[in-house]
PDB file of C-alpha atoms in Angstrom:
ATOM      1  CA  UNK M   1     164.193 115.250  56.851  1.00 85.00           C
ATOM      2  CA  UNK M   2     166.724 117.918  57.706  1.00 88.00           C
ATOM      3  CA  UNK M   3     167.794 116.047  60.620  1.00 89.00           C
ATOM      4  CA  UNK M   4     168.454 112.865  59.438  1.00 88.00           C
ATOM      5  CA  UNK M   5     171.531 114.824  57.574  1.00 89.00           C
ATOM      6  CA  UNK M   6     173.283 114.907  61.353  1.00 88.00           C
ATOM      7  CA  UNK M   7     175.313 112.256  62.414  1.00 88.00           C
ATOM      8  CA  UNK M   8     173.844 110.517  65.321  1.00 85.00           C
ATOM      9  CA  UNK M   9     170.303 111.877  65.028  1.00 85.00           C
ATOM     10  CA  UNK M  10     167.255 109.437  64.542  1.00 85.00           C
ATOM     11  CA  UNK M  11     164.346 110.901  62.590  1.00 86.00           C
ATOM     12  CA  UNK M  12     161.347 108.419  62.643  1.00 85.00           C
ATOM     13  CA  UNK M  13     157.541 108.835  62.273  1.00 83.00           C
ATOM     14  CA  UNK M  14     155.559 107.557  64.748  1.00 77.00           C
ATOM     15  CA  UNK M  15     152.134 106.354  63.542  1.00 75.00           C
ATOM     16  CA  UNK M  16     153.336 107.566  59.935  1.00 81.00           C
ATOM     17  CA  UNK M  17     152.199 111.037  61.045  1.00 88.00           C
ATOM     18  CA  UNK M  18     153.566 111.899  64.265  1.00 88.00           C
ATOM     19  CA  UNK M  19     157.581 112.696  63.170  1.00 89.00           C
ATOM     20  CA  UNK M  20     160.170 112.854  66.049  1.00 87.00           C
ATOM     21  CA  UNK M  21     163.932 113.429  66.413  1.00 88.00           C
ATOM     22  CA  UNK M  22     166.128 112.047  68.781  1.00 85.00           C
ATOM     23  CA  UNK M  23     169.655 112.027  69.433  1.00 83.00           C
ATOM     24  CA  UNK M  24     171.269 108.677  69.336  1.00 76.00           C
ATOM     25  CA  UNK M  25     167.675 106.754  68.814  1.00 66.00           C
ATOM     26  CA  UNK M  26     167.268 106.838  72.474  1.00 63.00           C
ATOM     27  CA  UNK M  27     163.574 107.692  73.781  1.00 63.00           C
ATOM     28  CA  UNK M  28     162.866 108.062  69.949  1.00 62.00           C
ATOM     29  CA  UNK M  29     159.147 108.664  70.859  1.00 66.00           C
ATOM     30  CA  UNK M  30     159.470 110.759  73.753  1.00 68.00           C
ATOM     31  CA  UNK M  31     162.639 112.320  73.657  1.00 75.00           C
ATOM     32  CA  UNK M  32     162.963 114.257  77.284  1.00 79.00           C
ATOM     33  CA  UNK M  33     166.194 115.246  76.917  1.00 82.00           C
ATOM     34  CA  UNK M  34     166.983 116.912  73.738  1.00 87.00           C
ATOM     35  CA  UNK M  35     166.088 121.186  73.596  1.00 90.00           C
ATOM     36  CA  UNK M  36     164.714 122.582  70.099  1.00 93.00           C
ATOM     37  CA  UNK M  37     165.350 125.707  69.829  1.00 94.00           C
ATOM     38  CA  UNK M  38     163.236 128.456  67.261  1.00 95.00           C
ATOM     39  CA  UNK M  39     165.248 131.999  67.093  1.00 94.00           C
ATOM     40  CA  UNK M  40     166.582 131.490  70.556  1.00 91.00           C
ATOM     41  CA  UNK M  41     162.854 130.377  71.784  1.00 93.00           C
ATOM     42  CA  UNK M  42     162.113 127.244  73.568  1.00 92.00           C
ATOM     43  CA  UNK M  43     159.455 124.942  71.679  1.00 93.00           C
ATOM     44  CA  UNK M  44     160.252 121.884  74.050  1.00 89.00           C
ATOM     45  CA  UNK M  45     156.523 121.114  76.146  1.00 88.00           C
ATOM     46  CA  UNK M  46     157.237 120.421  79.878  1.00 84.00           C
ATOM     47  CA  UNK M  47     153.765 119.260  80.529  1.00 84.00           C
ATOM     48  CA  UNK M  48     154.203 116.364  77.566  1.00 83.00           C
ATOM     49  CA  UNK M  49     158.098 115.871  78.030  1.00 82.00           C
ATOM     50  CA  UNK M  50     158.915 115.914  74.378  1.00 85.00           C
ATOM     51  CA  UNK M  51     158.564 118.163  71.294  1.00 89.00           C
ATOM     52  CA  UNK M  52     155.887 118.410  69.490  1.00 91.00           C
ATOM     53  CA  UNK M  53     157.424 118.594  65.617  1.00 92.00           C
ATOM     54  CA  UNK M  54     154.217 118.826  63.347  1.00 92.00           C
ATOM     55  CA  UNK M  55     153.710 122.302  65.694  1.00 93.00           C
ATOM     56  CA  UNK M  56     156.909 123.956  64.501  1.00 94.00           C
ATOM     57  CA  UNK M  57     155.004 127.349  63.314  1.00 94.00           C
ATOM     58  CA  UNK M  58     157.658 127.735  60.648  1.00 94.00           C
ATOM     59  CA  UNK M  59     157.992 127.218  57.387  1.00 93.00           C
ATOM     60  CA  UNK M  60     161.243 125.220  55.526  1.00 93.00           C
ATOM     61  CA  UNK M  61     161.621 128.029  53.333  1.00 92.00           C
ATOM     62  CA  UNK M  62     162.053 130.713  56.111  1.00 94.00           C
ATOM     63  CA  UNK M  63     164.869 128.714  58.088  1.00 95.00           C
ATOM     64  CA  UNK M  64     168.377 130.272  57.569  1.00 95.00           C
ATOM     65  CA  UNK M  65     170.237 127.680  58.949  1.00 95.00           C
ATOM     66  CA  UNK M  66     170.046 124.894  61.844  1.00 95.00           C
ATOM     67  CA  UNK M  67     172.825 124.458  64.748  1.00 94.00           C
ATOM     68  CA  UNK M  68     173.032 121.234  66.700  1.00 92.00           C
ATOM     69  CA  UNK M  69     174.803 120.908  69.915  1.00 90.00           C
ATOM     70  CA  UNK M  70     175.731 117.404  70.186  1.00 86.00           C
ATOM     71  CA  UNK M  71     176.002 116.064  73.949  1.00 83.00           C
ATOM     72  CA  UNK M  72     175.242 117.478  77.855  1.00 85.00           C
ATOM     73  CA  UNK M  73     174.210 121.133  77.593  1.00 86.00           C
ATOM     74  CA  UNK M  74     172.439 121.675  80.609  1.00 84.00           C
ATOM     75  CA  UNK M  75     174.865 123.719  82.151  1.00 85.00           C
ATOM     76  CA  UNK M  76     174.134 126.662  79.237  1.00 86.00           C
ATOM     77  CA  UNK M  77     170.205 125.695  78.522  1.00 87.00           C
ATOM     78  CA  UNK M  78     168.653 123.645  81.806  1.00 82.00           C
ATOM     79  CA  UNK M  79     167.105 120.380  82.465  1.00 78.00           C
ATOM     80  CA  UNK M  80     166.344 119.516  79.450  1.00 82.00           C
ATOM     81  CA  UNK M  81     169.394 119.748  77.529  1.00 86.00           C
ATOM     82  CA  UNK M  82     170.980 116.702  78.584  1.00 85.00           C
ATOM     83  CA  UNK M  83     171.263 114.738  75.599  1.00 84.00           C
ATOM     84  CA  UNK M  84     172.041 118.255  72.857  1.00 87.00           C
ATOM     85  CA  UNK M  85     169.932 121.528  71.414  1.00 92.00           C
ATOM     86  CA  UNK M  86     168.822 122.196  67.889  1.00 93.00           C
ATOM     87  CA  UNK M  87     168.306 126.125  67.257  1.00 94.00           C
ATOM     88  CA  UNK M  88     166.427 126.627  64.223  1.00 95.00           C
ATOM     89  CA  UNK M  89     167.124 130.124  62.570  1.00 95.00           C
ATOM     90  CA  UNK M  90     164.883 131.784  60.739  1.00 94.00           C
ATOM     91  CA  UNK M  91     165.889 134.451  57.786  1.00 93.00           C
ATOM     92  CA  UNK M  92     166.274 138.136  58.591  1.00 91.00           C
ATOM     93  CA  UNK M  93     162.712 139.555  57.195  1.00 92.00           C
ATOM     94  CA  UNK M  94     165.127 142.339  55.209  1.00 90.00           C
ATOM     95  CA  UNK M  95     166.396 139.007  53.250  1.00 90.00           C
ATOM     96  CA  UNK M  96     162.758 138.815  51.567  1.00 88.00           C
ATOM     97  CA  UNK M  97     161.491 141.577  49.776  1.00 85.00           C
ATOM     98  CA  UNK M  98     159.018 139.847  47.404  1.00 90.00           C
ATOM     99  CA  UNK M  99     155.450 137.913  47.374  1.00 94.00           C
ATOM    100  CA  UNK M 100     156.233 133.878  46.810  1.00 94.00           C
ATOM    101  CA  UNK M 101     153.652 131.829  45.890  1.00 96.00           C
ATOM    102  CA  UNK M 102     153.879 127.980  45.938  1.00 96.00           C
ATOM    103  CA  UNK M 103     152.205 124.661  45.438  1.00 96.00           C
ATOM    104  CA  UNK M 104     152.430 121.473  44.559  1.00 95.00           C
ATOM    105  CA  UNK M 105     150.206 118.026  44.264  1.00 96.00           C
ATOM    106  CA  UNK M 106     151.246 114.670  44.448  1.00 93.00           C
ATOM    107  CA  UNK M 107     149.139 111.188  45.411  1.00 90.00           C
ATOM    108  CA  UNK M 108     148.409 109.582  48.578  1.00 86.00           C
ATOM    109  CA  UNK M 109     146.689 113.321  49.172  1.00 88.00           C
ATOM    110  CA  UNK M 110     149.665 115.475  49.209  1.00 93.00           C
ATOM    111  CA  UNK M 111     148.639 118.954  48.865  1.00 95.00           C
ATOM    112  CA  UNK M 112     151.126 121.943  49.917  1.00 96.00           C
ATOM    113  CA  UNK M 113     150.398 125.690  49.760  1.00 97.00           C
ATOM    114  CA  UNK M 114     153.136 128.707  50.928  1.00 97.00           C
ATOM    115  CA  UNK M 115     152.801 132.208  50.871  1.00 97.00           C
ATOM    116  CA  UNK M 116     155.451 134.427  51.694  1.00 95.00           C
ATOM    117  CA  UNK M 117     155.335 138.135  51.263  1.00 95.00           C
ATOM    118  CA  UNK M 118     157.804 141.048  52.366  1.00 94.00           C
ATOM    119  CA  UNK M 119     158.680 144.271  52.482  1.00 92.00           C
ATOM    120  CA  UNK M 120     161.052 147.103  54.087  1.00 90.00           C
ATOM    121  CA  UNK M 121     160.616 151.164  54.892  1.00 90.00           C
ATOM    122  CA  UNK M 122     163.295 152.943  56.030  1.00 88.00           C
ATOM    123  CA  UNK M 123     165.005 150.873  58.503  1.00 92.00           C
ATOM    124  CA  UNK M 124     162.407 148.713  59.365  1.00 94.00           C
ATOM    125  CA  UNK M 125     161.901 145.648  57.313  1.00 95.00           C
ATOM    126  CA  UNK M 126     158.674 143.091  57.881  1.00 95.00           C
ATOM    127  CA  UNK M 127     158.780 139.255  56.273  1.00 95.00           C
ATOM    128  CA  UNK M 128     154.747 137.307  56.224  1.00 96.00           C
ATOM    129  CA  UNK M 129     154.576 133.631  55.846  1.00 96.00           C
ATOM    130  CA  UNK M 130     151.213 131.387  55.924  1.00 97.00           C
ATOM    131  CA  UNK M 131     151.440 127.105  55.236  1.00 97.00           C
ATOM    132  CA  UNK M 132     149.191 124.397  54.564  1.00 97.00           C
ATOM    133  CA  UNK M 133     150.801 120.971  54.323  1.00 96.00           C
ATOM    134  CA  UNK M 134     148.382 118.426  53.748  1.00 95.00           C
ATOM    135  CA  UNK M 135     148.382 114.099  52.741  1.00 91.00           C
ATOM    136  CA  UNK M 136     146.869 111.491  53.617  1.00 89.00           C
ATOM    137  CA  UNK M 137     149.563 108.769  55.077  1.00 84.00           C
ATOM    138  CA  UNK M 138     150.062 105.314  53.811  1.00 79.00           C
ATOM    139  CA  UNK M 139     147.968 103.574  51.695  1.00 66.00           C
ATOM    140  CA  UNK M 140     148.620 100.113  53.442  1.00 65.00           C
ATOM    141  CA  UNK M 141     146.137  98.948  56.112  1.00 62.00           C
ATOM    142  CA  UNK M 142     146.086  96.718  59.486  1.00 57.00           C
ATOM    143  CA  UNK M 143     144.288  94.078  60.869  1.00 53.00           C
ATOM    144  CA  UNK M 144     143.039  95.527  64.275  1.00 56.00           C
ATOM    145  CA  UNK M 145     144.049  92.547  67.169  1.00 53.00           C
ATOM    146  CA  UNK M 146     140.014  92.072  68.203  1.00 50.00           C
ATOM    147  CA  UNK M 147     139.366  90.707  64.637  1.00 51.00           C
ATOM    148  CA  UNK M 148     142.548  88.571  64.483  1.00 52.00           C
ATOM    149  CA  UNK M 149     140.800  86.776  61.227  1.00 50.00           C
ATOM    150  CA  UNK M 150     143.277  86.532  58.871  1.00 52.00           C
ATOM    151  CA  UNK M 151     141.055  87.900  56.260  1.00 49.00           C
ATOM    152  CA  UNK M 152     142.341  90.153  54.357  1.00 47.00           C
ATOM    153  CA  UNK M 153     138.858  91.981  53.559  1.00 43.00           C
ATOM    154  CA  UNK M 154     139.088  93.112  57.295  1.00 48.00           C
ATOM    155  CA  UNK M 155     142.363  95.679  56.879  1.00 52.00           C
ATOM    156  CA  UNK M 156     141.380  98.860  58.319  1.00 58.00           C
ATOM    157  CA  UNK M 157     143.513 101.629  56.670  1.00 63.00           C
ATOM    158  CA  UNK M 158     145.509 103.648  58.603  1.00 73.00           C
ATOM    159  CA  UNK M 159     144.473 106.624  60.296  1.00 81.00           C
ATOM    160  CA  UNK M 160     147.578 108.769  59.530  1.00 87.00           C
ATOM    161  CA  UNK M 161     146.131 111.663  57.429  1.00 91.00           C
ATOM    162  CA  UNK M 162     147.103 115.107  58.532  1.00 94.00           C
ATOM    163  CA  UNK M 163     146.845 118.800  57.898  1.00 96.00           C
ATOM    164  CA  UNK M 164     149.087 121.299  59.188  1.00 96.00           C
ATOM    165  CA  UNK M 165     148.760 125.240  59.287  1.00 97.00           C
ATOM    166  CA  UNK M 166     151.220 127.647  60.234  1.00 97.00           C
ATOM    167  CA  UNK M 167     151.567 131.567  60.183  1.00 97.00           C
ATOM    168  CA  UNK M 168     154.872 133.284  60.945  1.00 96.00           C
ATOM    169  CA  UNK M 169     155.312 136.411  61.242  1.00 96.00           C
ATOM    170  CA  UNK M 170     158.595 138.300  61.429  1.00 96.00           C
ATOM    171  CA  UNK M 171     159.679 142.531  61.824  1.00 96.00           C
ATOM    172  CA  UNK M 172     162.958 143.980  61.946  1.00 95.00           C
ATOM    173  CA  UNK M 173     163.963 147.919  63.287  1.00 95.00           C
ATOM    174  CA  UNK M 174     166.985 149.582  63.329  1.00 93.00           C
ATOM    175  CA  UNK M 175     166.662 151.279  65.617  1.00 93.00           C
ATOM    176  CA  UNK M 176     170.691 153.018  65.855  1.00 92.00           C
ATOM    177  CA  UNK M 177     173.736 151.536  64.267  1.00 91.00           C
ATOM    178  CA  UNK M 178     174.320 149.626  67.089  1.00 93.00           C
ATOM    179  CA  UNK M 179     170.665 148.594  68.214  1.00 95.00           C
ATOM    180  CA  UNK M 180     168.236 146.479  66.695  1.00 94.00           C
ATOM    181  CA  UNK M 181     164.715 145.347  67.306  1.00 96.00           C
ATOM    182  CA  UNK M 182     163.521 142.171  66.312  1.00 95.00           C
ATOM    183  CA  UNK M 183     159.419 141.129  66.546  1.00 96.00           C
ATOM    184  CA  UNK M 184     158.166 137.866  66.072  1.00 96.00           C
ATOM    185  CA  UNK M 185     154.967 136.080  66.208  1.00 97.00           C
ATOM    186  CA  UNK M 186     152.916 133.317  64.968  1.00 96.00           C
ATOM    187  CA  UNK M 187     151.054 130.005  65.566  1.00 96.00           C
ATOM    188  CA  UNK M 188     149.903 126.857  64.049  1.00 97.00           C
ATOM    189  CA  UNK M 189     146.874 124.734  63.625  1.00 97.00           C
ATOM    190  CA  UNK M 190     147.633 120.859  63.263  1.00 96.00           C
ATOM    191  CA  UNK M 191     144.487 117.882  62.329  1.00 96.00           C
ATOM    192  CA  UNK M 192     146.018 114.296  62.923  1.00 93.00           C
ATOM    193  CA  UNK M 193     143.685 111.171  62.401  1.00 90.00           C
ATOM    194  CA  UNK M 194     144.491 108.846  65.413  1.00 84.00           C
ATOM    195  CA  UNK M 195     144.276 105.141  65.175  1.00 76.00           C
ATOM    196  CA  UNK M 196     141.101 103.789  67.919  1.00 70.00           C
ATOM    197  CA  UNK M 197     142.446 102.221  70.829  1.00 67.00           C
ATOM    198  CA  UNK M 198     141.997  98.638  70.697  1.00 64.00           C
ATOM    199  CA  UNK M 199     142.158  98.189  74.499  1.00 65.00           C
ATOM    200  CA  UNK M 200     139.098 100.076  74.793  1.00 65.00           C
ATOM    201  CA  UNK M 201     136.899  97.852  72.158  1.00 64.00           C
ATOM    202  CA  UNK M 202     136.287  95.267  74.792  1.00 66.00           C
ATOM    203  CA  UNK M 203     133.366  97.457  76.244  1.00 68.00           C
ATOM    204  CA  UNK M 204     132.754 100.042  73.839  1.00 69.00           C
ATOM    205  CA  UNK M 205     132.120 100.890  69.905  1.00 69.00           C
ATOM    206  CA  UNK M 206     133.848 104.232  68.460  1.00 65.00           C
ATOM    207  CA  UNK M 207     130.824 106.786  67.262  1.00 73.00           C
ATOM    208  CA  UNK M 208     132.861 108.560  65.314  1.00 77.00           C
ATOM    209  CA  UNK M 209     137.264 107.779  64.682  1.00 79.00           C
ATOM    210  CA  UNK M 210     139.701 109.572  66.771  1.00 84.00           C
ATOM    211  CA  UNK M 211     140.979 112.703  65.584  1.00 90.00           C
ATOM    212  CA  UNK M 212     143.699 115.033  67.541  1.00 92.00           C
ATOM    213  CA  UNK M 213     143.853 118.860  67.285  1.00 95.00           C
ATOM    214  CA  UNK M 214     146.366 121.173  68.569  1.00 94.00           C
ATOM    215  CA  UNK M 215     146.155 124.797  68.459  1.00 95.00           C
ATOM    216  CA  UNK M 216     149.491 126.988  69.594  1.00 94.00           C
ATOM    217  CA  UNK M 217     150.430 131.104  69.369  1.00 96.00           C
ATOM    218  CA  UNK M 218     153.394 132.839  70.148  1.00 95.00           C
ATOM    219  CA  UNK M 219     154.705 136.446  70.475  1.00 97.00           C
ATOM    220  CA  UNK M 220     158.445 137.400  70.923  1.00 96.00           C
ATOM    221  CA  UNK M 221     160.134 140.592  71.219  1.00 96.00           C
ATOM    222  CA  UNK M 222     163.938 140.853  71.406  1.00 95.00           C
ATOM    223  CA  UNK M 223     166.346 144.010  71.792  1.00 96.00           C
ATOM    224  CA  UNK M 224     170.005 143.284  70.785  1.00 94.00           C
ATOM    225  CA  UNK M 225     173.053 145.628  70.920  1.00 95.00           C
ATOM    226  CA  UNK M 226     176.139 145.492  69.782  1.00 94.00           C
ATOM    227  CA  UNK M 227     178.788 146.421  71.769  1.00 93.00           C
ATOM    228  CA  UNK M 228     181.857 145.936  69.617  1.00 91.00           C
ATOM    229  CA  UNK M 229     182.746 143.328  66.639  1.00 88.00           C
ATOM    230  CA  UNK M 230     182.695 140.243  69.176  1.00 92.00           C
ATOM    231  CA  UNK M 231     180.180 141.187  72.318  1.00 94.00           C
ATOM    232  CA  UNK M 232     176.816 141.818  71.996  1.00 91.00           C
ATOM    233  CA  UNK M 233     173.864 141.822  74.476  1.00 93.00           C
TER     234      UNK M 233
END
């Protein structure tokens, strides 16, 4: 939703709960070319040529700010660059210094939870968030192509329900006026419904409906110092 604020950016869903964003609604499913970016960290997947946006272990509420590089920036950031970069920020973990709780309820399933706790000691500051987004897609339903009967009785809803998880998981150290230690760490936990295949039903019944999972950690560690008011390292 953030993204459709840019000019030029196309923010769809694909299968009502599969959302993607690409740059000039070019490969809107698979967008190759386009680098997302989390605190200077690469969440772009190689092996699947896109970006995998219900993954994002972070939370709205712990993103600063968002900077989008429109155009060719493979030169700075590789391959993959090509058509711009999105680097998602995340708040310093000094900037929360309280325990959040947070939900809210809505139909067609919707069912969000946040918790977001923090704290500092001395120069060392810590920030704790854990997510569950949850809904159940569109109400309408479809009329698979091996009935074709033009009754309506034979609809099959959609199979775009979903449940996300994410943990996040950020620590700041001063470690000198003019060094600073940043941890970060996390992962997420995401249950899609999939629609069946309908080119398999020629030879073959579905047991039980598709479902996809996807499981992903991450650790980061990053030293910064400051050399002066306008170079760092």
């Amino acid at each position: 939703d953030l993204m459709k604020l840019v000019p030029g950016m196309s923010a769809v869903k694909v299968d009502g709960n599969v959302p993607t964003v690409s740059y000039h609604g070019t490969m809107a499913r698979d967008d190759r070319r386009m680098l997302v970016l989390i605190d200077g960290r690469s969440v772009y997947k190689p092996g699947l040529a896109r970006v995998v946006w219900n993954d994002l272990p972070v939370s709205v509420a712990d993103v600063a700010r968002i900077e989008v590089t429109r155009g060719p920036n493979s030169a700075s950031y590789g391959a993959n660059a090509f058509s711009g970069v999105i680097n998602i920020i995340t708040r310093r973990a000094r900037d929360v210094s309280t325990t959040t709780v947070e939900t809210r309820h809505g139909n067609n399933g919707v069912s969000d939870q946040r918790l977001t706790s923090g704290g500092d000691r001395g120069d060392a500051s810590w920030r704790f968030t854990l997510e569950q987004q949850n809904d159940d897609g569109y109400d309408d339903g479809y009329e698979p192509d091996y009935l074709d009967s033009g009754d309506p009785g034979a609809n099959q809803l959609y199979r775009d329900a979903k449940t996300l998880n994410r943990a996040n998981l950020r620590a700041d150290w001063d470690l000198s006026p003019r060094d600073q230690l940043e941890v970060f760490a996390g992962g997420s936990r995401t249950t899609l419904q999939r629609p069946p295949n309908d080119a398999f039903l020629d030879f073959t019944r579905y047991r039980k409906k598709p479902v996809q999972r996807n499981e992903n950690a991450f650790a980061q560690l990053r030293w910064q110092r400051d050399f002066s008011a306008q170079h760092s390292m």
